[in-house]
């Protein structure tokens, strides 16, 4: 599995021969790329409907959309998407097969107005666990899984469900504070998840979420977690 962070919460994930793009938003200070620089992936995954997560989704409308039914309907009407998993999207708790990947949608504690119209509900926000094998009750040491927590606060589901049952090896967690977890809560999440690698996201894009990612690294160490914090360079591949 290969991960490429394009700044903010935008990730390009390759599992086998399948390419997935999460929350395309290239108007951020970390990336040097434009949407046109990215080949259309097989799947576009959207955690929720805020503008800083779906603003560039329409540039990839030939992909198959993975999102809640509410968000799928909006993106079909506004961005021209025609294909969605299951015909109408998926919902929290579901696992869908996306080429060589399995995508499980999990909770995220956040709000979900579509774009900047906060009176237009996008349904529940979400996170995703992307794995190369289907999740089962039987632990699979050979499986590889990436958890993108989306925009969220700290929640016990990370400790009770995502960590022990979906067993991510790598977690991307928001550290920007103000709108999501800050460094200390994100560090607790990493400890609960028991991952090998922790990657900060959703920071430095706007003044309210400016953060020093090294503070997050210090907070992770303070929890006693064995996770390695990887402060990703934008547009550079990270191999799991």
Short mmCIF file of C-alpha atoms in Angstrom, two decimals:
data_model
loop_
_atom_site.label_atom_id
_atom_site.label_comp_id
_atom_site.label_asym_id
_atom_site.label_seq_id
_atom_site.Cartn_x
_atom_site.Cartn_y
_atom_site.Cartn_z
CA UNK A 1 0.00 0.00 0.00
CA UNK A 2 1.26 3.46 -0.93
CA UNK A 3 0.10 6.74 0.63
CA UNK A 4 0.65 10.24 -0.74
CA UNK A 5 -0.47 13.26 1.28
CA UNK A 6 -1.43 16.28 -0.82
CA UNK A 7 -1.85 18.59 2.15
CA UNK A 8 -4.81 19.24 4.46
CA UNK A 9 -6.82 15.98 4.42
CA UNK A 10 -6.23 14.94 0.82
CA UNK A 11 -4.69 11.48 0.40
CA UNK A 12 -3.90 9.38 -2.66
CA UNK A 13 -3.96 5.72 -1.65
CA UNK A 14 -2.83 2.86 -3.89
CA UNK A 15 -3.76 -0.70 -2.97
CA UNK A 16 -2.52 -3.21 -5.53
CA UNK A 17 -3.74 -1.87 -8.86
CA UNK A 18 -6.48 0.30 -7.33
CA UNK A 19 -6.16 4.04 -6.76
CA UNK A 20 -8.30 5.95 -4.28
CA UNK A 21 -8.37 9.70 -3.66
CA UNK A 22 -9.68 10.96 -0.31
CA UNK A 23 -11.18 14.45 0.18
CA UNK A 24 -9.68 16.25 -2.85
CA UNK A 25 -8.83 19.84 -1.89
CA UNK A 26 -5.69 21.21 -3.53
CA UNK A 27 -6.06 24.87 -2.54
CA UNK A 28 -3.82 24.42 0.47
CA UNK A 29 -0.28 25.63 1.22
CA UNK A 30 1.35 22.20 1.48
CA UNK A 31 0.95 20.91 -2.07
CA UNK A 32 2.46 22.19 -5.31
CA UNK A 33 -0.04 20.26 -7.42
CA UNK A 34 -3.29 21.17 -9.08
CA UNK A 35 -6.15 18.72 -9.66
CA UNK A 36 -5.14 18.54 -13.33
CA UNK A 37 -1.80 17.08 -12.25
CA UNK A 38 -3.55 14.04 -10.76
CA UNK A 39 -4.80 11.23 -12.97
CA UNK A 40 -8.41 10.35 -12.30
CA UNK A 41 -8.39 7.61 -9.66
CA UNK A 42 -10.63 4.58 -9.63
CA UNK A 43 -12.48 5.83 -6.55
CA UNK A 44 -13.05 9.16 -4.80
CA UNK A 45 -13.77 8.88 -1.07
CA UNK A 46 -15.43 11.80 0.71
CA UNK A 47 -15.56 11.95 4.50
CA UNK A 48 -18.06 14.83 4.65
CA UNK A 49 -19.35 17.82 2.75
CA UNK A 50 -17.36 20.80 4.00
CA UNK A 51 -15.71 22.81 1.23
CA UNK A 52 -12.18 22.00 2.36
CA UNK A 53 -12.91 18.33 1.70
CA UNK A 54 -14.94 18.29 -1.51
CA UNK A 55 -14.01 21.52 -3.33
CA UNK A 56 -12.08 19.70 -6.07
CA UNK A 57 -14.19 16.54 -6.18
CA UNK A 58 -15.78 17.60 -9.46
CA UNK A 59 -12.39 17.42 -11.18
CA UNK A 60 -12.55 13.65 -10.74
CA UNK A 61 -16.20 12.99 -11.57
CA UNK A 62 -15.34 10.04 -13.83
CA UNK A 63 -14.32 8.08 -10.73
CA UNK A 64 -16.66 5.93 -8.66
CA UNK A 65 -17.82 7.86 -5.61
CA UNK A 66 -17.62 6.46 -2.07
CA UNK A 67 -19.64 8.59 0.35
CA UNK A 68 -22.92 8.65 2.26
CA UNK A 69 -26.11 8.67 0.15
CA UNK A 70 -26.76 12.31 1.06
CA UNK A 71 -23.35 13.39 -0.16
CA UNK A 72 -23.55 11.18 -3.24
CA UNK A 73 -26.82 12.84 -4.26
CA UNK A 74 -25.27 16.28 -3.87
CA UNK A 75 -22.14 15.38 -5.84
CA UNK A 76 -24.14 13.79 -8.63
CA UNK A 77 -26.27 16.94 -8.98
CA UNK A 78 -23.48 19.50 -8.54
CA UNK A 79 -20.35 17.79 -9.87
CA UNK A 80 -21.65 15.32 -12.44
CA UNK A 81 -20.65 12.05 -10.77
CA UNK A 82 -22.50 9.15 -12.37
CA UNK A 83 -21.13 6.12 -10.53
CA UNK A 84 -21.23 5.42 -6.79
CA UNK A 85 -20.61 2.26 -4.82
CA UNK A 86 -23.84 0.30 -4.56
CA UNK A 87 -25.44 2.78 -6.95
CA UNK A 88 -26.20 5.27 -4.18
CA UNK A 89 -23.21 5.27 -1.83
CA UNK A 90 -22.72 3.61 1.53
CA UNK A 91 -23.14 4.42 5.20
CA UNK A 92 -21.50 4.10 8.59
CA UNK A 93 -20.54 0.56 9.54
CA UNK A 94 -20.51 -0.72 5.98
CA UNK A 95 -17.61 -2.33 4.14
CA UNK A 96 -17.44 -2.22 0.35
CA UNK A 97 -15.02 -3.83 -2.06
CA UNK A 98 -13.29 -1.25 -4.24
CA UNK A 99 -11.05 -3.06 -6.71
CA UNK A 100 -8.12 -4.45 -4.71
CA UNK A 101 -9.16 -2.53 -1.58
CA UNK A 102 -11.81 -2.94 1.07
CA UNK A 103 -13.23 0.32 2.44
CA UNK A 104 -14.98 0.41 5.81
CA UNK A 105 -16.84 3.57 6.76
CA UNK A 106 -16.63 4.48 10.44
CA UNK A 107 -17.89 7.31 12.60
CA UNK A 108 -16.33 10.74 12.88
CA UNK A 109 -17.61 13.25 15.43
CA UNK A 110 -17.98 16.51 13.53
CA UNK A 111 -20.60 18.58 11.71
CA UNK A 112 -21.48 18.15 8.04
CA UNK A 113 -23.00 21.10 6.24
CA UNK A 114 -22.46 20.69 2.52
CA UNK A 115 -19.85 23.09 1.10
CA UNK A 116 -20.25 26.33 3.07
CA UNK A 117 -24.04 26.23 3.29
CA UNK A 118 -24.23 25.00 6.84
CA UNK A 119 -28.02 24.84 6.72
CA UNK A 120 -27.76 22.07 4.10
CA UNK A 121 -27.13 18.82 5.96
CA UNK A 122 -24.82 16.26 4.42
CA UNK A 123 -25.81 13.46 6.78
CA UNK A 124 -23.27 11.98 9.16
CA UNK A 125 -19.55 12.71 8.72
CA UNK A 126 -17.27 9.70 8.45
CA UNK A 127 -13.78 8.28 8.51
CA UNK A 128 -12.46 5.39 6.43
CA UNK A 129 -10.39 2.29 7.08
CA UNK A 130 -8.84 1.07 3.83
CA UNK A 131 -7.40 -2.44 3.88
CA UNK A 132 -6.11 -5.01 1.43
CA UNK A 133 -8.20 -7.80 2.96
CA UNK A 134 -11.81 -7.92 4.10
CA UNK A 135 -12.19 -7.27 7.84
CA UNK A 136 -13.27 -10.35 9.82
CA UNK A 137 -13.32 -11.47 13.44
CA UNK A 138 -10.06 -13.33 12.78
CA UNK A 139 -6.96 -11.18 13.17
CA UNK A 140 -4.82 -11.23 10.02
CA UNK A 141 -1.18 -10.38 10.61
CA UNK A 142 -0.58 -10.20 6.85
CA UNK A 143 -3.26 -7.58 6.27
CA UNK A 144 -2.39 -3.91 5.80
CA UNK A 145 -4.84 -1.18 6.81
CA UNK A 146 -4.86 2.64 6.72
CA UNK A 147 -7.26 4.63 8.91
CA UNK A 148 -8.17 8.14 7.84
CA UNK A 149 -10.02 9.57 10.82
CA UNK A 150 -11.57 12.41 8.85
CA UNK A 151 -12.51 15.56 10.74
CA UNK A 152 -13.26 14.39 14.24
CA UNK A 153 -12.94 14.88 17.94
CA UNK A 154 -11.52 12.20 20.18
CA UNK A 155 -14.06 9.38 20.49
CA UNK A 156 -14.02 6.09 22.35
CA UNK A 157 -14.96 4.22 19.16
CA UNK A 158 -11.30 4.51 18.24
CA UNK A 159 -10.37 2.55 21.35
CA UNK A 160 -13.32 0.15 21.39
CA UNK A 161 -13.88 -0.65 17.70
CA UNK A 162 -11.44 0.81 15.17
CA UNK A 163 -8.23 -0.17 16.95
CA UNK A 164 -8.99 -3.68 18.21
CA UNK A 165 -11.23 -4.91 15.39
CA UNK A 166 -10.20 -3.07 12.22
CA UNK A 167 -6.53 -3.11 13.29
CA UNK A 168 -5.07 -0.22 11.30
CA UNK A 169 -1.30 -0.16 10.85
CA UNK A 170 -1.27 3.55 10.02
CA UNK A 171 -3.55 6.37 11.13
CA UNK A 172 -3.93 9.86 9.69
CA UNK A 173 -5.43 12.07 12.39
CA UNK A 174 -6.33 15.76 12.40
CA UNK A 175 -4.16 17.90 14.67
CA UNK A 176 -5.27 21.42 13.77
CA UNK A 177 -7.46 21.98 16.85
CA UNK A 178 -10.28 24.57 16.76
CA UNK A 179 -12.42 22.54 14.30
CA UNK A 180 -11.08 19.06 15.17
CA UNK A 181 -8.77 17.37 17.63
CA UNK A 182 -5.62 19.23 18.56
CA UNK A 183 -2.23 17.62 19.19
CA UNK A 184 -2.91 16.21 22.65
CA UNK A 185 -6.28 14.64 21.81
CA UNK A 186 -4.90 13.30 18.53
CA UNK A 187 -2.05 11.74 20.51
CA UNK A 188 -4.53 9.98 22.79
CA UNK A 189 -6.29 8.68 19.67
CA UNK A 190 -3.01 7.27 18.35
CA UNK A 191 -2.36 5.54 21.66
CA UNK A 192 -5.85 4.02 21.68
CA UNK A 193 -5.54 2.85 18.07
CA UNK A 194 -2.24 1.04 18.75
CA UNK A 195 -0.92 1.81 15.27
CA UNK A 196 2.65 1.49 14.03
CA UNK A 197 2.66 4.88 12.29
CA UNK A 198 0.79 8.13 12.95
CA UNK A 199 0.48 10.84 10.31
CA UNK A 200 -0.80 14.33 11.14
CA UNK A 201 -3.30 15.98 8.80
CA UNK A 202 -5.72 18.94 8.70
CA UNK A 203 -3.31 21.59 9.94
CA UNK A 204 -1.63 24.82 8.71
CA UNK A 205 -4.24 25.41 5.99
CA UNK A 206 -5.99 28.37 7.66
CA UNK A 207 -4.91 30.62 10.55
CA UNK A 208 -7.16 28.94 13.17
CA UNK A 209 -5.53 25.54 12.55
CA UNK A 210 -1.87 26.52 12.38
CA UNK A 211 0.11 23.95 14.36
CA UNK A 212 3.63 22.70 14.93
CA UNK A 213 3.44 18.98 14.07
CA UNK A 214 6.42 18.36 16.32
CA UNK A 215 4.14 19.18 19.26
CA UNK A 216 1.95 16.29 18.13
CA UNK A 217 5.04 14.07 18.02
CA UNK A 218 5.92 15.06 21.59
CA UNK A 219 2.37 14.39 22.76
CA UNK A 220 2.37 10.92 21.18
CA UNK A 221 5.59 10.07 23.01
CA UNK A 222 4.09 11.37 26.25
CA UNK A 223 1.26 8.82 26.03
CA UNK A 224 3.78 5.98 26.02
CA UNK A 225 2.67 4.91 22.54
CA UNK A 226 5.17 3.00 20.42
CA UNK A 227 3.85 4.60 17.23
CA UNK A 228 6.31 6.35 14.96
CA UNK A 229 5.09 9.82 14.03
CA UNK A 230 5.74 10.54 10.36
CA UNK A 231 5.42 14.21 9.47
CA UNK A 232 4.73 13.62 5.81
CA UNK A 233 6.11 15.84 3.09
CA UNK A 234 3.34 16.73 0.70
CA UNK A 235 3.23 14.95 -2.65
CA UNK A 236 5.85 12.40 -1.58
CA UNK A 237 4.97 8.65 -1.39
CA UNK A 238 4.99 6.77 1.90
CA UNK A 239 5.08 2.98 1.61
CA UNK A 240 3.40 0.73 4.16
#
